[in-house]
PDB file of C-alpha atoms (C1' of nucleotides) in Angstrom:
ATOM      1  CA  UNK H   1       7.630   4.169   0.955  1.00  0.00           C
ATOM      2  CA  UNK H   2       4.195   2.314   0.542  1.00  0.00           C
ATOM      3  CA  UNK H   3       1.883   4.197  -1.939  1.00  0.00           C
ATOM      4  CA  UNK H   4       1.666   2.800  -5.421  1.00  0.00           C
ATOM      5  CA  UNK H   5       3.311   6.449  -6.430  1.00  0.00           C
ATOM      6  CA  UNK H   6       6.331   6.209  -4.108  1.00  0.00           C
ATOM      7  CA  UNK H   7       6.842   2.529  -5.721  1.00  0.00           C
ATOM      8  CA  UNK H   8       6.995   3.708  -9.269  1.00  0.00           C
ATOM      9  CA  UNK H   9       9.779   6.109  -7.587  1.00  0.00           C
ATOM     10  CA  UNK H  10      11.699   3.229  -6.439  1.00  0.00           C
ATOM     11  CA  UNK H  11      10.997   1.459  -9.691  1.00  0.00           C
ATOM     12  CA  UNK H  12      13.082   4.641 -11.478  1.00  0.00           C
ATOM     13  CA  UNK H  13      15.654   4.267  -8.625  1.00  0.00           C
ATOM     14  CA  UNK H  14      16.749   0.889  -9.405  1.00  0.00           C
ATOM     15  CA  UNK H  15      15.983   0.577 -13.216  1.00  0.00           C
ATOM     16  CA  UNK H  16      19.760   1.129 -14.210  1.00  0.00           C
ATOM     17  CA  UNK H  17      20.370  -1.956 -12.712  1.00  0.00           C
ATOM     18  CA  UNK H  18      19.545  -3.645 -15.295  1.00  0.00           C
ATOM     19  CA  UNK H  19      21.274  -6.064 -17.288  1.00  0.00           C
ATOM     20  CA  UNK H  20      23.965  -6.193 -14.317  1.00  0.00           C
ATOM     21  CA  UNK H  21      24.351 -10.078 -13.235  1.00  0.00           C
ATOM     22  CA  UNK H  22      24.264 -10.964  -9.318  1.00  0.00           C
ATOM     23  CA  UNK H  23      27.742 -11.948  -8.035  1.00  0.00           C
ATOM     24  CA  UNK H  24      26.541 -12.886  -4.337  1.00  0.00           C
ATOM     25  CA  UNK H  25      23.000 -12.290  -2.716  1.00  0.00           C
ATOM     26  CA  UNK H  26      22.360 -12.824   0.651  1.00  0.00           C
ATOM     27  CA  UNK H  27      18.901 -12.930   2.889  1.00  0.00           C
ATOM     28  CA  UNK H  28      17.825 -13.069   6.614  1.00  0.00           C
ATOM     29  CA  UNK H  29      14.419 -13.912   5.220  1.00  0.00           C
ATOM     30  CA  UNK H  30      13.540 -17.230   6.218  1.00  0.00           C
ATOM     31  CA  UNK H  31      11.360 -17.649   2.727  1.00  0.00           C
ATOM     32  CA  UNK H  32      14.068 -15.669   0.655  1.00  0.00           C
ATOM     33  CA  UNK H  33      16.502 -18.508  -0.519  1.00  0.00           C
ATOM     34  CA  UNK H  34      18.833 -15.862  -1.864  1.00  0.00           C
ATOM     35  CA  UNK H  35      21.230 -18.418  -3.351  1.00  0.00           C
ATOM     36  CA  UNK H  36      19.216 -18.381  -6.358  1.00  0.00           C
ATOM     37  CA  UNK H  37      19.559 -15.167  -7.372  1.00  0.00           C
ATOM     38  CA  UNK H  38      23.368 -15.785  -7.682  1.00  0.00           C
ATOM     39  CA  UNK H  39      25.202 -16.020 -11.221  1.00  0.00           C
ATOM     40  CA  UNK H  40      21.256 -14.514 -12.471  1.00  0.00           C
ATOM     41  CA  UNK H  41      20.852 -11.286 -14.627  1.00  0.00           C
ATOM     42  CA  UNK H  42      18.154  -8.806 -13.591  1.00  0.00           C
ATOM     43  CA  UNK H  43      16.091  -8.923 -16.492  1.00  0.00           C
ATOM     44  CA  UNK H  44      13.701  -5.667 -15.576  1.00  0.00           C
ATOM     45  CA  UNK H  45      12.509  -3.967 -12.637  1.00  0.00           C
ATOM     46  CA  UNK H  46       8.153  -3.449 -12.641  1.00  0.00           C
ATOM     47  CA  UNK H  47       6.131  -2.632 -10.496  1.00  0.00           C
ATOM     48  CA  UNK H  48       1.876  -3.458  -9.502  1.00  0.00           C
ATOM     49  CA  UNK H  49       0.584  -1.265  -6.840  1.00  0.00           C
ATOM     50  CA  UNK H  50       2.905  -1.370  -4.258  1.00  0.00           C
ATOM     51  CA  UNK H  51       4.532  -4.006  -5.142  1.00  0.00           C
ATOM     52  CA  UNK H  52       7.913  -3.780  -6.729  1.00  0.00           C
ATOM     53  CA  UNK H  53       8.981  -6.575  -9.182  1.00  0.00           C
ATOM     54  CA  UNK H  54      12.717  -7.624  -9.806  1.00  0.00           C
ATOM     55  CA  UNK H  55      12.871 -10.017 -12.550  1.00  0.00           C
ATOM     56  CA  UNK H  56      16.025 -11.796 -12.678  1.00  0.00           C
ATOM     57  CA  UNK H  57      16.044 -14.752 -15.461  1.00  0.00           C
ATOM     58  CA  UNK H  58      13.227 -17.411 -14.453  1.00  0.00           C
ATOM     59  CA  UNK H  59      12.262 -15.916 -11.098  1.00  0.00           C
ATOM     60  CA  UNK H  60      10.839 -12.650 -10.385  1.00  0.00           C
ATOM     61  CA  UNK H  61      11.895 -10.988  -7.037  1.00  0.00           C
ATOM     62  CA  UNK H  62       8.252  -9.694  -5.593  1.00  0.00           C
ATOM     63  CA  UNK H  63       8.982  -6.859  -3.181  1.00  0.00           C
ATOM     64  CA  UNK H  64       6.103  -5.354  -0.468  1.00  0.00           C
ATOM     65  CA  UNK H  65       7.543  -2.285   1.831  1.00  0.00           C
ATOM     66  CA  UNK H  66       4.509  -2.332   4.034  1.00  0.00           C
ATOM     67  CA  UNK H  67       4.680   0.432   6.552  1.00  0.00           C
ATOM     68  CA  UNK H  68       8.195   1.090   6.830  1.00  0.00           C
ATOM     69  CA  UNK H  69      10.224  -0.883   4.426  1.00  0.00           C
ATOM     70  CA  UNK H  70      12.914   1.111   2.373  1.00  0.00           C
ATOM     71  CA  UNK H  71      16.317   0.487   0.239  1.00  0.00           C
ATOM     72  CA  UNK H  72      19.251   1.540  -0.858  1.00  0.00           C
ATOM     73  CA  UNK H  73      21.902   1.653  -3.559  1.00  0.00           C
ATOM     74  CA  UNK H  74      25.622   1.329  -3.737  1.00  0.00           C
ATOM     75  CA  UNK H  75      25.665   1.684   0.305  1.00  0.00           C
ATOM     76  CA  UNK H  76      24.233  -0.183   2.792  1.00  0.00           C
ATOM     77  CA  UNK H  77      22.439   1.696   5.737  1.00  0.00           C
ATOM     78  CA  UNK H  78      24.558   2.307   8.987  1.00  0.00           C
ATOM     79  CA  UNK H  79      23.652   0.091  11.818  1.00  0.00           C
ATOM     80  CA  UNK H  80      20.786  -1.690  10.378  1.00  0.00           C
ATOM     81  CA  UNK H  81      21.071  -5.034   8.786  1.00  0.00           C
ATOM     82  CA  UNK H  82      19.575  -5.797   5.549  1.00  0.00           C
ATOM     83  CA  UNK H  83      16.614  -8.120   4.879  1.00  0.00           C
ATOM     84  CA  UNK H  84      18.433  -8.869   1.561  1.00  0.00           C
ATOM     85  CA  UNK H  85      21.724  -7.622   0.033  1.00  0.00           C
ATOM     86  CA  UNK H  86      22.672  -7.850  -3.562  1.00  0.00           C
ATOM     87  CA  UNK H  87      25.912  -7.654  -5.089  1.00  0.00           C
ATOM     88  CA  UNK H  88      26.777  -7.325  -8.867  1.00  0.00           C
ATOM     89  CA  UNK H  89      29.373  -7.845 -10.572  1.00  0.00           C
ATOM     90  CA  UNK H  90      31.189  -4.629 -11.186  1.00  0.00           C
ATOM     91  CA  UNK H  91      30.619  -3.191  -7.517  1.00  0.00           C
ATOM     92  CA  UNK H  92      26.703  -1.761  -7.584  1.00  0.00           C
ATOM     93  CA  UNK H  93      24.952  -3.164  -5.171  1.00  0.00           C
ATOM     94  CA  UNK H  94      21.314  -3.023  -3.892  1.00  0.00           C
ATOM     95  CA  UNK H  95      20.090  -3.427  -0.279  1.00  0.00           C
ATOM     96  CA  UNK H  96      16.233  -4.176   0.950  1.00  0.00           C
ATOM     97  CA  UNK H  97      15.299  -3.555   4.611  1.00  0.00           C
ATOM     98  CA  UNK H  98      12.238  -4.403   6.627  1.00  0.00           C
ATOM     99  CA  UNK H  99      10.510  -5.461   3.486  1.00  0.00           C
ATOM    100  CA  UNK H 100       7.788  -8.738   2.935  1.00  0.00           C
ATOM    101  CA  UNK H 101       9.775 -10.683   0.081  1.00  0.00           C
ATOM    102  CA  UNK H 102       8.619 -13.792  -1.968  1.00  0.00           C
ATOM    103  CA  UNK H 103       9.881 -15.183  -5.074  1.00  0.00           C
ATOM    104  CA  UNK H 104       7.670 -15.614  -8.475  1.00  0.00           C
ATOM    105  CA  UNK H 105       8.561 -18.910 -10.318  1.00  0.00           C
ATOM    106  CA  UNK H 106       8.488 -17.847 -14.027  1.00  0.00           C
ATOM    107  CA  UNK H 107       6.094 -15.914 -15.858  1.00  0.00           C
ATOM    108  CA  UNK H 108       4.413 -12.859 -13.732  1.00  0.00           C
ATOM    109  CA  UNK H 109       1.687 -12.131 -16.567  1.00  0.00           C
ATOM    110  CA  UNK H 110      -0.902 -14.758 -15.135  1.00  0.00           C
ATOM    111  CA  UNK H 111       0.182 -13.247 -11.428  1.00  0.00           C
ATOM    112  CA  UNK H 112      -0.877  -9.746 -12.076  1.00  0.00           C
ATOM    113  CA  UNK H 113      -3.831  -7.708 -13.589  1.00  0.00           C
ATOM    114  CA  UNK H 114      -2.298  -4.940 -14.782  1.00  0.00           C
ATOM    115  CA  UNK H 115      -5.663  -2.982 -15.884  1.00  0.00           C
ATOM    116  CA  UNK H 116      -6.175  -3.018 -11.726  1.00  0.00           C
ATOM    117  CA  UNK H 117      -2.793  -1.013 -11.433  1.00  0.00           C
ATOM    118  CA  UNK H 118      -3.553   2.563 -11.172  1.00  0.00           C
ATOM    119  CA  UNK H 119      -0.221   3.720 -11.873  1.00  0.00           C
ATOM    120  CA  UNK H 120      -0.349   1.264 -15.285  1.00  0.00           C
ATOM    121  CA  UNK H 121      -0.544   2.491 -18.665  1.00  0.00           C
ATOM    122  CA  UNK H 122      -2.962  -0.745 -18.613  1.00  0.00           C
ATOM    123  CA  UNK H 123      -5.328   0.435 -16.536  1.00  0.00           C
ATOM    124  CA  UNK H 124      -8.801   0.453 -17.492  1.00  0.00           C
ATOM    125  CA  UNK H 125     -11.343   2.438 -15.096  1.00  0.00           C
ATOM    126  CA  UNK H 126     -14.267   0.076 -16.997  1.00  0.00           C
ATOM    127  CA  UNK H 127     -12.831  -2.892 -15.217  1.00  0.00           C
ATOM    128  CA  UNK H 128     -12.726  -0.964 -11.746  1.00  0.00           C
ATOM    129  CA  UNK H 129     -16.446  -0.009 -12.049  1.00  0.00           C
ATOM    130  CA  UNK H 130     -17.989  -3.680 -12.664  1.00  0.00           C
ATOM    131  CA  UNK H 131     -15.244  -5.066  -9.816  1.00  0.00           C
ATOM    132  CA  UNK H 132     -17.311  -2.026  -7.356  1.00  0.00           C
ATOM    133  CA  UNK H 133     -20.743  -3.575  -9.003  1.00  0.00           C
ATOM    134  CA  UNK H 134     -20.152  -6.602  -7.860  1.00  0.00           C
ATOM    135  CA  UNK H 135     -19.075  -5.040  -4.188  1.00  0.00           C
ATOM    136  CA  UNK H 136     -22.068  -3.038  -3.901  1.00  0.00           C
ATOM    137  CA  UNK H 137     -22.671  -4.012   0.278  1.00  0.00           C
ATOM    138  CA  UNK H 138     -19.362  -2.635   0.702  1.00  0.00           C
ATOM    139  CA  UNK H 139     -18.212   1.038   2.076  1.00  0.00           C
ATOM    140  CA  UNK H 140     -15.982   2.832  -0.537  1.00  0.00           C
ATOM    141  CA  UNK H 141     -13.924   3.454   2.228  1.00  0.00           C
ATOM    142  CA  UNK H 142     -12.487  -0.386   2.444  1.00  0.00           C
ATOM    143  CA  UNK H 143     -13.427  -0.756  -1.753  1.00  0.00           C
ATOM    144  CA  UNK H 144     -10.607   2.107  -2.646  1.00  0.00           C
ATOM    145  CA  UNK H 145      -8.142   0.139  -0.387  1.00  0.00           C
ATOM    146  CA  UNK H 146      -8.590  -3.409  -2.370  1.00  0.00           C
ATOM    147  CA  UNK H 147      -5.701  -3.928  -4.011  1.00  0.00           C
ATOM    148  CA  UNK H 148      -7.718  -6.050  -6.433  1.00  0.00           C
ATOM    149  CA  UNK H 149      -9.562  -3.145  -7.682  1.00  0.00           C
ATOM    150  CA  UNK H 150      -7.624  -0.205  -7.014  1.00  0.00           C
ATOM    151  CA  UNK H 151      -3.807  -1.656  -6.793  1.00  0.00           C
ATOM    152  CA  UNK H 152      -1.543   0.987  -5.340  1.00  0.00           C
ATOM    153  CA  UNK H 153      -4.205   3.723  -3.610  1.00  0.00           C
ATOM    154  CA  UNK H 154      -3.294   3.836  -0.067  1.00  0.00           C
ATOM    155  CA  UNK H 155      -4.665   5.043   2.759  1.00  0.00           C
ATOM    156  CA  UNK H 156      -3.782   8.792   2.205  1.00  0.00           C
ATOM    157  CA  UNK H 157      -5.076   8.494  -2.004  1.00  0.00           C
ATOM    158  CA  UNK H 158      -8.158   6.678  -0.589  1.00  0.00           C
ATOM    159  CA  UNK H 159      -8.926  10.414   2.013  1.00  0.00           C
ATOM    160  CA  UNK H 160      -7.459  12.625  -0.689  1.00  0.00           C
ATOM    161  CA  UNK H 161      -9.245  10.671  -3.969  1.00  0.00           C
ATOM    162  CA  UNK H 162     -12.935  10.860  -1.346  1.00  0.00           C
ATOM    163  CA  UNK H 163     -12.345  14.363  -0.219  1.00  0.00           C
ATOM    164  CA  UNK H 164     -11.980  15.824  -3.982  1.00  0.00           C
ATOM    165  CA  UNK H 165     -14.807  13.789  -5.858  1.00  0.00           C
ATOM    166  CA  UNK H 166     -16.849  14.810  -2.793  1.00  0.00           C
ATOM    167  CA  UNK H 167     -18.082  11.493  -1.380  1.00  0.00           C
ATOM    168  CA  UNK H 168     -18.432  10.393   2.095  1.00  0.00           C
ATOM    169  CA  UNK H 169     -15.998   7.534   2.994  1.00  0.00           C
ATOM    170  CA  UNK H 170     -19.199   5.761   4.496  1.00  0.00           C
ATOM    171  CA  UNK H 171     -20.969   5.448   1.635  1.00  0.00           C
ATOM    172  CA  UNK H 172     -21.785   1.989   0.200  1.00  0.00           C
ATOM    173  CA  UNK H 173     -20.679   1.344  -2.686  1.00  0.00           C
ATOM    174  CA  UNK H 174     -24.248   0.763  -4.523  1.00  0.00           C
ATOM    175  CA  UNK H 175     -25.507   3.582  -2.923  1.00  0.00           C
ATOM    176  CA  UNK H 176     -23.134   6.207  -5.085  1.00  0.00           C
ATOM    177  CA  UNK H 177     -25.118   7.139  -8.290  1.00  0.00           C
ATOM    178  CA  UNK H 178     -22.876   6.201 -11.505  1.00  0.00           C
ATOM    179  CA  UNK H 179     -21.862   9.123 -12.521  1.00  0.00           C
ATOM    180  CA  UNK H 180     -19.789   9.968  -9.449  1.00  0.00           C
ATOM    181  CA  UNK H 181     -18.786   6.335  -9.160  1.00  0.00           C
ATOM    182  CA  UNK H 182     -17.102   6.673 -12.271  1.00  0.00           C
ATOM    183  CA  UNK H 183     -15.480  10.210 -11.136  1.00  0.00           C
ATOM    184  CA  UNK H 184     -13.886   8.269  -8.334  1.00  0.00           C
ATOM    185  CA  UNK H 185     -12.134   5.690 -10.073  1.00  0.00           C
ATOM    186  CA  UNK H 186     -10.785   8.105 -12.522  1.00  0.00           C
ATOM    187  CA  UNK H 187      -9.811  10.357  -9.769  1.00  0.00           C
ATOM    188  CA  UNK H 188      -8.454   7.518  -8.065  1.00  0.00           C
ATOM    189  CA  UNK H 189      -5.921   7.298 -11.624  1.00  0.00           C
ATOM    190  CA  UNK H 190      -5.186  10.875 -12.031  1.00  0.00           C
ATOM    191  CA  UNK H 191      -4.643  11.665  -8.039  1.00  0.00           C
ATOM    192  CA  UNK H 192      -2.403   9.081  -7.778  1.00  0.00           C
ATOM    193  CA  UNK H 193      -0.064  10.752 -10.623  1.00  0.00           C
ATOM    194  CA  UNK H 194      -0.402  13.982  -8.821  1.00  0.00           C
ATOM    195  CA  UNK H 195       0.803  12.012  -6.046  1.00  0.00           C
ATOM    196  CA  UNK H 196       3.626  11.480  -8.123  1.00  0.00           C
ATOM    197  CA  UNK H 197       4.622  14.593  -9.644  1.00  0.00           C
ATOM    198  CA  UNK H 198       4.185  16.038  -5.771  1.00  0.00           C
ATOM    199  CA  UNK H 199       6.401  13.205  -4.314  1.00  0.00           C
ATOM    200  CA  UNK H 200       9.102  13.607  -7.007  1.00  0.00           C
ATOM    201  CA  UNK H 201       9.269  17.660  -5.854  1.00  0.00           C
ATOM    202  CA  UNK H 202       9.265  16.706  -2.112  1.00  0.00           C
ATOM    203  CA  UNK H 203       5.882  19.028  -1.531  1.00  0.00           C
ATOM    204  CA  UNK H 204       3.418  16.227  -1.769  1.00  0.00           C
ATOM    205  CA  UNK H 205       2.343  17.171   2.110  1.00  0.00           C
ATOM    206  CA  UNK H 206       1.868  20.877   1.545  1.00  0.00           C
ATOM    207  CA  UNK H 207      -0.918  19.440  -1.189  1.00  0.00           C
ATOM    208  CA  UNK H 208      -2.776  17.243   1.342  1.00  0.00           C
ATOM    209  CA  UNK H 209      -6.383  18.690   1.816  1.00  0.00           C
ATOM    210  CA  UNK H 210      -8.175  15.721   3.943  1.00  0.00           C
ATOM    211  CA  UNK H 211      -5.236  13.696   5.274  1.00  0.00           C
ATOM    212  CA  UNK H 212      -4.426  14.110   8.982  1.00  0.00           C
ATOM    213  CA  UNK H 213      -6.372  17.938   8.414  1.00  0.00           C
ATOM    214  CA  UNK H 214      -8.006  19.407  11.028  1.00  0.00           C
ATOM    215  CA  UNK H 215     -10.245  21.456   8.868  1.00  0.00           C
ATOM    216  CA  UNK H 216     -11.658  21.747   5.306  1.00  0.00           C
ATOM    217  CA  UNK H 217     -10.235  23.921   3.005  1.00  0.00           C
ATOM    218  CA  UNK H 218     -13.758  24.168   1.397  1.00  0.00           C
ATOM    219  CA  UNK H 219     -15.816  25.247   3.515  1.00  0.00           C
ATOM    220  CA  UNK H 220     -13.908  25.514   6.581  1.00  0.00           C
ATOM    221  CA  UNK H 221     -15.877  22.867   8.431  1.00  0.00           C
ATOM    222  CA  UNK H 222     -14.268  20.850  11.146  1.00  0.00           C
ATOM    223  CA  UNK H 223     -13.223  17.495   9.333  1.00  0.00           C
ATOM    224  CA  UNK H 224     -14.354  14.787  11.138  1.00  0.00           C
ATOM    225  CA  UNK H 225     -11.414  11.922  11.928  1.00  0.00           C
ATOM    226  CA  UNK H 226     -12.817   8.146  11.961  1.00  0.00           C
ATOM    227  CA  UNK H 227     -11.187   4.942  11.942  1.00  0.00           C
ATOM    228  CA  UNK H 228     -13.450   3.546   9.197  1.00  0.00           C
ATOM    229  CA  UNK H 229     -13.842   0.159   7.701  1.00  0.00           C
ATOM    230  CA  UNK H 230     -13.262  -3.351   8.292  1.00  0.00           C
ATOM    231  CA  UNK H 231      -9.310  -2.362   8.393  1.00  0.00           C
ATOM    232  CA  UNK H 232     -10.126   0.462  11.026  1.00  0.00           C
ATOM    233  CA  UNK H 233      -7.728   2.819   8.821  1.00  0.00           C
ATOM    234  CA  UNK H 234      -7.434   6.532   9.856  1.00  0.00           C
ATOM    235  CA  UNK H 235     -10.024   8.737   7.684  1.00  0.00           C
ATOM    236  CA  UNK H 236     -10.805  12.444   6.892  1.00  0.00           C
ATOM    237  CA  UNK H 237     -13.966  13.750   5.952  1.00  0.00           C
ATOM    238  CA  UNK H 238     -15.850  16.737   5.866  1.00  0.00           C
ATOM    239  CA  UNK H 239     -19.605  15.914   6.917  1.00  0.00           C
ATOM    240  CA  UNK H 240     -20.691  18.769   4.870  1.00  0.00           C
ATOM    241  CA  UNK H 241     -19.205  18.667   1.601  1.00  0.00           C
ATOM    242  CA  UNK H 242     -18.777  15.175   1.115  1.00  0.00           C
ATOM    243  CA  UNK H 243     -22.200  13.774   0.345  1.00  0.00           C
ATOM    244  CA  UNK H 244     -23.880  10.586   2.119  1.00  0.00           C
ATOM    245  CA  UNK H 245     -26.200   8.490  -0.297  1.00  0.00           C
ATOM    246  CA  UNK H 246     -29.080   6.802   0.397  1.00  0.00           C
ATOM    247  CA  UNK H 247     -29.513   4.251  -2.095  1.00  0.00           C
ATOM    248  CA  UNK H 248     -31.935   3.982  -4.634  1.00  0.00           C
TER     249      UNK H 248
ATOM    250  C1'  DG U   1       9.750   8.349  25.191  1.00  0.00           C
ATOM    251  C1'  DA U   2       5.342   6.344  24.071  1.00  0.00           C
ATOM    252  C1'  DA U   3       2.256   5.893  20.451  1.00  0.00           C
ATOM    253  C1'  DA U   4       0.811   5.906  15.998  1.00  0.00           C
ATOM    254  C1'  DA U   5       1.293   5.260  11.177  1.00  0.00           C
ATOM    255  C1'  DT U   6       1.650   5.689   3.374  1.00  0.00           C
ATOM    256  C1'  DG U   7       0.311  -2.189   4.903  1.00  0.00           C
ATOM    257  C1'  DT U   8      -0.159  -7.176   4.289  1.00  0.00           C
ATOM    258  C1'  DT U   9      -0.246 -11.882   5.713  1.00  0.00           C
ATOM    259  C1'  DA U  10      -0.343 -15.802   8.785  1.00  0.00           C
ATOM    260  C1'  DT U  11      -2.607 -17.721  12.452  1.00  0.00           C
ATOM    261  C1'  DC U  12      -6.027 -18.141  15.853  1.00  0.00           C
ATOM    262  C1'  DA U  13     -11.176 -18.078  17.059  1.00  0.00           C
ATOM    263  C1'  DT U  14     -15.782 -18.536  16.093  1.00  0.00           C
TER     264       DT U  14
ATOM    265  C1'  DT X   1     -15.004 -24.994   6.003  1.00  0.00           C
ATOM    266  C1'  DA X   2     -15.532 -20.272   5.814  1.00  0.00           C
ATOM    267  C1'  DT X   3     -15.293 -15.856   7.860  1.00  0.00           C
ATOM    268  C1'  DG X   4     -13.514 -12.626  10.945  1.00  0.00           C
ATOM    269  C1'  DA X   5     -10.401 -10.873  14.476  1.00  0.00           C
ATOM    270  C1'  DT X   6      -5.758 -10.573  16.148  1.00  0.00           C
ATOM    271  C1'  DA X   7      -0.797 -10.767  16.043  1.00  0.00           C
ATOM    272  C1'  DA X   8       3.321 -10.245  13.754  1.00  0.00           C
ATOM    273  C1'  DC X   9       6.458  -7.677  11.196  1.00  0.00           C
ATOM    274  C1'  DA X  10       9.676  -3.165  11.905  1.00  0.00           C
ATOM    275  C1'  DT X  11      10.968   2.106  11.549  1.00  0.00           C
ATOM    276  C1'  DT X  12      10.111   6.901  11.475  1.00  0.00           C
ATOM    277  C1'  DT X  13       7.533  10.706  13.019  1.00  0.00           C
ATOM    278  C1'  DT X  14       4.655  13.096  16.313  1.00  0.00           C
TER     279       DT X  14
END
DNA sequence: GAAAATGTTATCAT
DNA sequence: TATGATAACATTTT
């Protein structure tokens, strides 16, 4: 479920919702005081990179599926017991499982950057490029994953995003000339939205060129599989094609 | 059936 | 104190 993409898919999932006030709510997370929730109306359902945001009156419901967090609608899941249930008056009902969960007191605005959001209509690539100038020591690898700069690329955007602008994940960020920096971040924004379209159509997969590939479609080079990066995450490259920098 | 993986955060070490 | 490594979380796919 985790990409910023698959998140705006859940956001469309649970938007009608809306307007529906909670009858009971119940949580088995220990910092969930579901209670709260009860005799509430959710207000609107939003979402910031992978996070997906359930406002209901005063407090905002801040959702992270990590790895393998998912939900459902109307129907719980069979054997598995969910992290939190919600039930609405009228009979809907919406289920979270295996999910991080923490509650927003009031106003999200001042939480969230939305120009940082890839999927936003706020986002603004000009804001991405002087967050990488002032990260110039680091690899691009672990800069496309900070969810401060690039909030909802995930692990397979960050080899898909690298493998079509052409840069090698290694690279350090001051080392990549402008003009391609700047082809990154907005390939960062329209890949993502591919992502989407893909996802939505079930054939995202068949459009992977880098991630988990053995070989590039390019050039047919063997694509060389590292576990880059202060988070050690799983990356594609083709040594070839995708061009090392040297810095200035 | 073991191992790895679309991820983050809290806690432990240094 | 600040930074960095490790564990914890939990489910589906390979």
């Amino acid at each position: 479920m985790p990409e910023g993409p698959s998140i705006v898919l859940a956001k469309e999932d649970i938007r009608h919702l809306t307007g529906l006030t909670v009858k009971t709510a119940k949580s088995t997370a220990t910092r969930i005081d579901a209670e709260r929730f009860s005799g509430t109306t959710l207000k609107s359902v939003r979402s910031w990179g992978k996070h997906l945001l359930l406002k209901f009156d005063n407090i905002t419901l801040r959702i992270h599926f990590l790895m393998f967090g998912s939900y459902a609608i109307g129907k719980p899941k069979a054997g598995r017991v969910a992290k939190l249930a919600i039930h609405f008056s009228g009979g809907d009902s919406l289920f979270i499982y295996a999910a991080a969960m923490t509650i927003i007191e009031g106003p999200i605005n001042k939480t969230y950057d939305w120009s940082a959001d890839v999927m936003s209509m706020h986002w603004n690539p000009g804001n991405a490029l002087s967050k990488l100038k002032a990260n110039r020591e680091r690899l691009i690898c672990d800069a496309l994953l900070d969810q401060q700069i690039f909030s909802g690329v995930g692990n397979i955007i960050k080899n898909e995003v690298l493998f079509r602008t052409r840069i090698h994940p290694l690279n350090k960020v001051g080392n990549i000339p402008a003009r391609r920096m700047k082809a990154l971040v907005d390939d960062a924004k329209d890949y993502s939205f591919l992502f989407l379209k893909w996802k939505r159509k079930f054939v995202l997969k068949k459009h992977w060129e880098a991630y988990t590939k053995k070989k590039c479609p390019r050039d047919g080079h063997p694509l060389t599989k590292l576990y880059a990066g202060t988070t050690q995450r799983r990356t594609f490259f083709c040594e070839q094609c995708q061009e090392l920098f040297t810095g200035p």
